[in-house]
């Protein structure tokens, strides 16, 4: 099963989700069954590493994001990824315009896997202070835990396919 996280720039929120979820997947011993990637709806930062503030905040929690590089999302991603999760409603709306009619995977919001947070959007930390990056990590860790629990059930039920998510 393949999971794609999408934000605006692919240098703050979605690389955080990419690194956090990949670490959780590895810890669960599911690295061979769950692939993880991230992308942005804007191409401004293509080829760049995550924002230094994002890298520093994740490093403090033992997650190394420094090897990640930003890329834009495209309609072709719908042929590859079983699960596509936007970090906020604006980016979900853009993804809905790219979604091919025949897509049978799951397109939704990451925070729908963390209903206990009471939020649907991961706030964009780019123009704010260090607190924003901590909040991104808190929300992403909680939601990725919920996502992994959900996908473990799906994997057990359906083997390799996530098509019935
Ligand atoms: P992200 O944050 O979507 O979480 O990667 C942003 C990164 C860059 C910009 C905006 C948001 N920007 O305006 O360049």
XYZ file of C-alpha atoms and ligand atoms in Angstrom:
179
model
C 0.000 0.000 0.000
C 1.255 3.477 -0.847
C 0.469 6.637 1.141
C 1.057 10.226 -0.066
C 0.897 13.309 2.188
C 0.225 16.641 0.467
C 0.529 20.250 1.674
C 1.187 23.526 -0.131
C 4.984 23.872 -0.339
C 6.115 20.313 0.589
C 8.721 21.841 2.908
C 6.884 21.997 6.276
C 3.769 19.951 6.993
C 3.817 17.085 4.483
C 7.544 16.276 4.936
C 6.834 16.148 8.685
C 4.032 13.649 8.091
C 6.255 11.737 5.644
C 9.062 11.352 8.210
C 6.833 10.711 11.225
C 4.705 8.101 9.437
C 7.713 6.370 7.844
C 9.279 6.039 11.314
C 6.044 4.608 12.750
C 5.759 2.175 9.815
C 9.355 1.029 10.319
C 8.805 0.580 14.083
C 5.718 -1.520 13.335
C 7.788 -3.742 10.997
C 5.625 -2.765 8.024
C 8.308 -1.127 5.875
C 7.931 -3.742 3.154
C 4.160 -3.298 2.919
C 3.598 0.444 3.365
C 5.407 2.982 1.170
C 5.332 6.685 2.121
C 5.886 9.854 0.100
C 4.974 13.559 0.180
C 4.354 16.346 -2.324
C 3.089 19.925 -2.593
C 0.245 21.496 -4.546
C 2.642 24.393 -5.335
C 5.922 23.810 -7.192
C 7.778 26.816 -5.690
C 10.192 24.750 -3.605
C 10.801 21.830 -5.997
C 14.122 20.110 -5.287
C 14.607 21.820 -1.919
C 15.096 20.150 1.449
C 12.449 20.803 4.107
C 12.461 24.213 5.826
C 15.322 24.355 8.399
C 12.756 24.985 11.170
C 10.887 21.827 10.139
C 14.109 19.789 10.107
C 15.143 21.149 13.534
C 11.767 20.485 15.183
C 11.639 16.916 13.848
C 15.273 16.277 14.822
C 14.371 17.066 18.438
C 11.941 14.146 18.293
C 14.485 11.824 16.688
C 13.241 12.134 13.107
C 15.687 13.036 10.321
C 13.973 14.860 7.431
C 17.152 16.231 5.844
C 17.238 13.816 2.890
C 13.705 14.683 1.703
C 13.285 16.904 -1.387
C 10.170 18.844 -2.372
C 8.186 17.914 -5.459
C 4.853 18.992 -6.891
C 1.872 16.641 -6.783
C 0.350 15.667 -10.135
C -2.615 13.759 -11.506
C -0.193 10.868 -12.179
C 0.102 10.381 -8.408
C -3.455 9.042 -8.383
C -2.254 6.061 -10.453
C 0.375 5.258 -7.818
C -1.008 6.044 -4.346
C -3.799 4.109 -2.598
C -4.158 6.761 0.096
C -3.703 10.514 -0.514
C -4.019 12.748 2.545
C -4.083 16.539 2.443
C -2.833 18.562 5.377
C -5.658 21.073 5.050
C -8.942 21.730 3.273
C -7.466 24.170 0.726
C -5.003 21.565 -0.477
C -7.719 18.891 -0.437
C -9.823 21.097 -2.742
C -6.903 21.352 -5.188
C -6.396 17.572 -5.067
C -10.088 17.053 -5.791
C -9.658 19.005 -9.039
C -6.742 16.699 -10.035
C -8.519 13.464 -9.057
C -9.276 11.247 -12.073
C -12.890 10.015 -12.141
C -11.685 6.405 -11.978
C -9.618 6.844 -8.787
C -10.641 4.142 -6.307
C -8.255 5.003 -3.483
C -8.855 7.205 -0.458
C -8.517 10.980 -0.829
C -9.107 12.907 2.393
C -7.678 14.916 5.278
C -4.915 13.613 7.546
C -6.612 14.994 10.658
C -9.696 12.912 10.011
C -7.546 10.168 11.582
C -7.244 12.299 14.754
C -10.832 13.293 15.634
C -9.734 13.833 19.252
C -7.817 16.967 18.171
C -11.046 18.714 17.179
C -9.236 20.102 14.110
C -9.495 19.254 10.425
C -6.616 21.406 9.111
C -2.959 21.283 10.167
C -2.204 25.034 10.492
C 0.416 26.340 8.027
C 3.491 27.174 10.187
C 5.516 28.862 7.439
C 4.918 32.504 8.377
C 4.744 31.962 12.152
C 7.061 31.148 15.065
C 8.608 27.995 16.510
C 5.372 27.089 18.340
C 3.724 26.422 14.996
C 6.264 23.773 14.098
C 5.746 22.056 17.458
C 1.988 22.098 16.884
C 2.480 20.546 13.437
C 4.494 17.717 15.006
C 1.943 17.163 17.780
C -0.970 17.000 15.332
C 0.907 14.904 12.790
C 2.125 12.378 15.404
C -1.406 11.931 16.742
C -2.958 11.582 13.287
C -0.253 9.249 11.959
C -0.834 6.978 14.969
C -4.536 6.848 14.070
C -3.745 6.323 10.398
C -1.378 3.440 11.119
C -3.910 1.726 13.382
C -6.497 2.050 10.610
C -4.181 0.769 7.864
C -3.027 -2.167 9.997
C -6.660 -3.294 10.167
C -7.039 -2.846 6.388
C -3.787 -4.712 5.679
C -4.827 -7.602 7.912
C -8.227 -7.746 6.251
C -7.257 -7.228 2.637
C -3.662 -8.379 2.289
C -1.671 -6.135 -0.005
C -4.535 -4.037 -1.359
C -5.721 -0.797 0.176
C -8.470 -0.349 -2.398
C -11.236 -1.007 0.111
C -10.053 1.626 2.620
P 3.870 23.730 3.808
O 4.215 25.226 4.269
O 2.723 23.844 2.839
O 3.503 23.068 5.091
O 5.132 23.171 3.178
C 4.499 26.268 3.389
C 5.727 26.340 2.789
C 6.021 27.399 1.944
C 5.072 28.371 1.719
C 3.832 28.286 2.319
C 3.546 27.233 3.161
N 5.391 29.472 0.894
O 4.579 30.413 0.832
O 6.460 29.472 0.247
